[in-house]
CSV table of C-alpha atoms in Angstrom, one decimal:
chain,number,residue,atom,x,y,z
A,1,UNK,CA,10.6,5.4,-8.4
A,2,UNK,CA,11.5,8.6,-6.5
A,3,UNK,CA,12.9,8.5,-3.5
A,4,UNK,CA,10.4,9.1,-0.3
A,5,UNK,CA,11.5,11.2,2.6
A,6,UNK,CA,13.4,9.2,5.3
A,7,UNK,CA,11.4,8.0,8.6
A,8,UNK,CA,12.7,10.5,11.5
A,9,UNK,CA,12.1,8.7,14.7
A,10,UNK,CA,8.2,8.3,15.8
A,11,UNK,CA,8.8,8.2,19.4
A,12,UNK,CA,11.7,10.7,20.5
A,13,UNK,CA,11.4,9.2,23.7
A,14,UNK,CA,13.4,5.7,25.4
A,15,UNK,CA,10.9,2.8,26.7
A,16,UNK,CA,11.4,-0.8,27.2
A,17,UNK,CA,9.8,-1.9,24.3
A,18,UNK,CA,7.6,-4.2,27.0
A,19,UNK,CA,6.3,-1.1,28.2
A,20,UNK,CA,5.0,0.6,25.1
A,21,UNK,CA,1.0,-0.6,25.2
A,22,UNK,CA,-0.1,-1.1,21.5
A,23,UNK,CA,-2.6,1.7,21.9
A,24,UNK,CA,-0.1,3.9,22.5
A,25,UNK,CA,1.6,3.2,19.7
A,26,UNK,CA,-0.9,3.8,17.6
A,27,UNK,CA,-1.7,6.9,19.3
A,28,UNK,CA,1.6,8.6,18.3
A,29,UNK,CA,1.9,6.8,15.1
A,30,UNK,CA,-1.3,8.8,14.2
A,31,UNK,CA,0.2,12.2,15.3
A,32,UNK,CA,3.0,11.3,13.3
A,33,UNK,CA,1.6,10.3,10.3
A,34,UNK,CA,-1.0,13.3,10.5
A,35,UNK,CA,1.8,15.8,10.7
A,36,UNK,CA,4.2,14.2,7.9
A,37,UNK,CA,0.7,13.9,5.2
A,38,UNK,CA,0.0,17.3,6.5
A,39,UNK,CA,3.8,18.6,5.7
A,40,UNK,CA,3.9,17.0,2.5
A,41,UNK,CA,0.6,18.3,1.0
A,42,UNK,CA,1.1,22.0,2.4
A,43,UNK,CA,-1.5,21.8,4.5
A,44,UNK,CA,-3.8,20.0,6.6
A,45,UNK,CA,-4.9,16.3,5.7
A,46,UNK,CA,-8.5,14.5,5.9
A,47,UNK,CA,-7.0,11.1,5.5
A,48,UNK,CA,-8.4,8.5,7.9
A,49,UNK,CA,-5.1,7.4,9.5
A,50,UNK,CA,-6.1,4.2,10.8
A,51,UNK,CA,-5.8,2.5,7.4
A,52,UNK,CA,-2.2,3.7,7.2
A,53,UNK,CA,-1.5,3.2,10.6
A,54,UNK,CA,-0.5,-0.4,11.0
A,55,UNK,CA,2.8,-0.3,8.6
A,56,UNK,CA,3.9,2.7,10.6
A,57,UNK,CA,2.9,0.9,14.0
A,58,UNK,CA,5.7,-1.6,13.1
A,59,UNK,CA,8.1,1.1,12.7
A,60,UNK,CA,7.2,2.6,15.6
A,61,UNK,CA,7.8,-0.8,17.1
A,62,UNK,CA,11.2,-1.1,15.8
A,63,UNK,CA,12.3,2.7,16.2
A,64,UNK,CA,11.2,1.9,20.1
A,65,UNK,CA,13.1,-1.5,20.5
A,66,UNK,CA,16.2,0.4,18.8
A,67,UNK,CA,15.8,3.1,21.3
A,68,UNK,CA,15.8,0.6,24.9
A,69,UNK,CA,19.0,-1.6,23.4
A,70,UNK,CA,20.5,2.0,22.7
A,71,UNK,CA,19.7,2.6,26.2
A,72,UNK,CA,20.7,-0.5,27.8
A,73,UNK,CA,24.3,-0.2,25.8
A,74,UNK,CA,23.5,-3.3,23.9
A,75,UNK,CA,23.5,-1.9,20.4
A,76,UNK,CA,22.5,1.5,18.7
A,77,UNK,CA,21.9,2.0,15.6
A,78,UNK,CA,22.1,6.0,14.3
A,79,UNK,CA,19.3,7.9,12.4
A,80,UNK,CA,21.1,7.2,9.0
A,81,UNK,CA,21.3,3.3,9.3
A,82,UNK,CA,17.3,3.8,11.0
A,83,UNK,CA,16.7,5.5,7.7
A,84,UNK,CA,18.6,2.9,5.4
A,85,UNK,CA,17.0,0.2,6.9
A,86,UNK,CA,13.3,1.2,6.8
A,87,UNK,CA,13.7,2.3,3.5
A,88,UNK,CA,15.2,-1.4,2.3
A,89,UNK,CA,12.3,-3.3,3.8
A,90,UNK,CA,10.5,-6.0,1.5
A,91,UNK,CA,7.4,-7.1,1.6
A,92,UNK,CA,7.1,-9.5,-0.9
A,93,UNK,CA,3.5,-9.2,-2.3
A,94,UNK,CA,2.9,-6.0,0.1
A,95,UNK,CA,3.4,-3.1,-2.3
A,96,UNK,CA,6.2,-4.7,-3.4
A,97,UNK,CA,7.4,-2.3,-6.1
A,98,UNK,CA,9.2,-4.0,-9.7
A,99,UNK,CA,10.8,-3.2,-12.5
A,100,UNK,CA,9.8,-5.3,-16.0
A,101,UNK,CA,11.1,-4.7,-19.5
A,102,UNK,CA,11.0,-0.7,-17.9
A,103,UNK,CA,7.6,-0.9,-16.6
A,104,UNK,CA,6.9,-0.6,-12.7
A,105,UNK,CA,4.7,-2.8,-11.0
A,106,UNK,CA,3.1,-2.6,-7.4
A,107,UNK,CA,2.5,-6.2,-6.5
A,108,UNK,CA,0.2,-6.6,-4.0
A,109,UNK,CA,-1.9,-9.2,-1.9
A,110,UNK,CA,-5.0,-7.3,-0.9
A,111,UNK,CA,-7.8,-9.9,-0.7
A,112,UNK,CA,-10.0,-8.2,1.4
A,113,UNK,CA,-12.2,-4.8,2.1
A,114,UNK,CA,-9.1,-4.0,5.0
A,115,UNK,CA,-6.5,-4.6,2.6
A,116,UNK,CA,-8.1,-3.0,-0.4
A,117,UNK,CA,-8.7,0.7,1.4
A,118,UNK,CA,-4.7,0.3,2.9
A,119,UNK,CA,-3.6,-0.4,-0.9
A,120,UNK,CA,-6.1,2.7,-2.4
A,121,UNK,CA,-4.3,4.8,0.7
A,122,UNK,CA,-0.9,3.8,-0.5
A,123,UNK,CA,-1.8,4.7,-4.2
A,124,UNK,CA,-2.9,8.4,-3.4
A,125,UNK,CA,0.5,8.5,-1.1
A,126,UNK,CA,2.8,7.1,-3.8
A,127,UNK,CA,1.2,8.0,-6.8
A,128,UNK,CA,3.6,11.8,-7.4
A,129,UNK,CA,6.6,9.5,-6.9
A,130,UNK,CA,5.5,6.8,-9.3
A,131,UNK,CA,6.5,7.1,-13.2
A,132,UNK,CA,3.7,9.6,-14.2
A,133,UNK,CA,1.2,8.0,-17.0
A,134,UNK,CA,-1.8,6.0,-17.0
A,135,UNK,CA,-2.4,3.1,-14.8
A,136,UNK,CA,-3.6,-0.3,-15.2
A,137,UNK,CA,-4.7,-2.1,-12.5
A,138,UNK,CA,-4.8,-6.1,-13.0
A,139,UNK,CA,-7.1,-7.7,-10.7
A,140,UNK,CA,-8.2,-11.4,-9.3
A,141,UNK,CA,-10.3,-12.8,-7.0
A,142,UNK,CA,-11.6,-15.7,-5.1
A,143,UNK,CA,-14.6,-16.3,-5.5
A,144,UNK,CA,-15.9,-16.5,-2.1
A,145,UNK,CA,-14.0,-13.5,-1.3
A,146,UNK,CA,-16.1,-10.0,-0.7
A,147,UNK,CA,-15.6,-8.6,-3.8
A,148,UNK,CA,-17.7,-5.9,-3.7
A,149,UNK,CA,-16.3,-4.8,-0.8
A,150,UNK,CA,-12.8,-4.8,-2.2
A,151,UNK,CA,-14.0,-3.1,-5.5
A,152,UNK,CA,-15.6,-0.2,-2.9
A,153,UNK,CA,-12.7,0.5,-1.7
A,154,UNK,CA,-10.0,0.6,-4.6
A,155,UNK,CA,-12.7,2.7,-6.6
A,156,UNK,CA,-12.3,5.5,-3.6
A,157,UNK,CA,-8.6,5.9,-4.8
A,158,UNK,CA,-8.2,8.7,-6.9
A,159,UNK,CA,-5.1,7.7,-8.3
A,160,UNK,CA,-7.4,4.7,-9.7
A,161,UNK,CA,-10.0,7.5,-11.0
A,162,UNK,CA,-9.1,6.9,-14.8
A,163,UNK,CA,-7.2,3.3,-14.8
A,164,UNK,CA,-7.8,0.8,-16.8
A,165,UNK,CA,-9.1,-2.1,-15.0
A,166,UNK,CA,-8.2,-5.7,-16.3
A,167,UNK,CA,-10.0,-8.5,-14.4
A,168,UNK,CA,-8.4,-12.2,-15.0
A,169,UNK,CA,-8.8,-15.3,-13.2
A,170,UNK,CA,-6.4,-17.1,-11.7
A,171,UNK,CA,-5.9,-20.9,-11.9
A,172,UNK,CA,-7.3,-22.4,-8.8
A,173,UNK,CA,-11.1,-24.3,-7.7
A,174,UNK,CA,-12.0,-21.4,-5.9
A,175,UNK,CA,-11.2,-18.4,-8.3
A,176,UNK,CA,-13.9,-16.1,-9.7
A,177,UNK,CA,-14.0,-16.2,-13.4
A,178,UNK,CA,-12.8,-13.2,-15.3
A,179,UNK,CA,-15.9,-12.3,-16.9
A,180,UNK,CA,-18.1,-12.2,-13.5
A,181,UNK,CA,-15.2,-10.3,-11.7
A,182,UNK,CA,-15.3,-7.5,-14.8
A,183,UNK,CA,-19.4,-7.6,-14.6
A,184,UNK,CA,-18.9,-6.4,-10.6
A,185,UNK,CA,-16.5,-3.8,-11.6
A,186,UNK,CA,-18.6,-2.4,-14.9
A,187,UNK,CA,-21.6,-2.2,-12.6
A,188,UNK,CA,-19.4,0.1,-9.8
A,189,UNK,CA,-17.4,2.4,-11.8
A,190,UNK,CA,-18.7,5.5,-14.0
A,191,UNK,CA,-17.1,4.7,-17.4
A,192,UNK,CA,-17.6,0.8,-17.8
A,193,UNK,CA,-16.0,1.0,-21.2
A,194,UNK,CA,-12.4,0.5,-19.1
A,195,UNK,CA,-13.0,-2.6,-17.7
A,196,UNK,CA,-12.2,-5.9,-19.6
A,197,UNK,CA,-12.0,-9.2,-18.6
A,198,UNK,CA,-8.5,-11.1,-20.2
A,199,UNK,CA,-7.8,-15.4,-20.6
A,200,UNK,CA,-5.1,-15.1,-18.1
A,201,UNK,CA,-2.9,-13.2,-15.8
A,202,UNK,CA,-0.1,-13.6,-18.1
A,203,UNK,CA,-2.2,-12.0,-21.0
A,204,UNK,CA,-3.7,-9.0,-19.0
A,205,UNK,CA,0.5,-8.2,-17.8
A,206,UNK,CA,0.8,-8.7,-21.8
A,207,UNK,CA,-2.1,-6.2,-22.8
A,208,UNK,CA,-1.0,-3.4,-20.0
A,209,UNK,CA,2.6,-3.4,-21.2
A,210,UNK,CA,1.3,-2.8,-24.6
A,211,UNK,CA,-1.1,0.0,-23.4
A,212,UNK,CA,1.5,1.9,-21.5
């Protein structure tokens, strides 16, 4: 993977971090984001910030606390280590990015619409850093999960326009078995023929090694 620009600071100003109200936050996390997507792209940007916002909201968060102990003479920690440190963070299961027998991953959790349109955000954003090539998206569901609403909002991502789509099922009561979950996703994409249904999780990260 490429490496991503470095987080400048999203405040540029010193509160107590008991001061900061969460709207607020959110307010300049917006600007911010607006005006880094907007940089990067060479131009302006219609992406709906508020389903990017909440990751940056905790940087904001931390870039603030950092500023009041800087403040207060407790500690201080310079742009560099700011930079290092955001860039380290690990999510397990949250975009969590790996590395198999030279194939990358992006592991992640989303098990709802909310999650779902942050992950098909995150795909558009990382998708010119990521190893170019075709993707594969392996999917699983709960069964009493909304899965339509989830398969609305990954189908939005163009970075998912052409993927191959392999739906398994994992072991649990409540899971949603693999051939139902690849009906739902035949019946909302335009080209059907890329959506299979595989025996098991293991098999589908099998079948999209093979494919890439």
């Amino acid at each position: 993977m490429k490496s991503l620009l470095g987080l400048q600071s999203l405040t540029g100003v010193v509160y107590s971090i008991t001061e900061i109200p969460v709207e607020l936050i959110r307010e300049i996390v917006a600007t911010k984001v607006l005006e880094v997507v907007g940089k990067r792209r060479n131009g302006g940007s219609s992406i709906d910030v508020s389903k990017i916002v909440g990751d940056a909201a905790n940087v904001a968060v931390a870039d603030a606390m950092l500023d009041a102990l800087e403040a207060a003479g407790i500690a201080r920690a310079d742009e560099t280590a700011r930079r290092g440190g955001y860039a380290s963070v690990v999510w397990p299961g949250r975009l969590e990015l790996l590395e198999v027998d030279g194939h990358e991953i992006l592991l992640d959790g989303a098990h709802n619409p909310a999650g779902a349109v942050a992950l098909a955000t995150a795909l558009d954003d990382l998708r010119p850093f990521l190893v170019p090539g075709p993707i594969t998206l392996l999917t699983a569901s709960m069964g009493d999960k909304d899965v339509e609403g989830v398969i609305t909002a990954l189908t939005g991502s163009p970075a998912l326009a052409d993927a191959t789509i392999l739906c398994a099922a994992v072991d649990l009561p409540r899971a949603m078995p693999a051939s139902d979950l690849a009906g739902r996703w035949r019946a909302a994409v335009h080209d059907p023929g890329r959506v299979s249904d595989v025996a098991s999780v293991a098999m589908g990260m099998r079948q999209a090694f093979a494919s890439a």
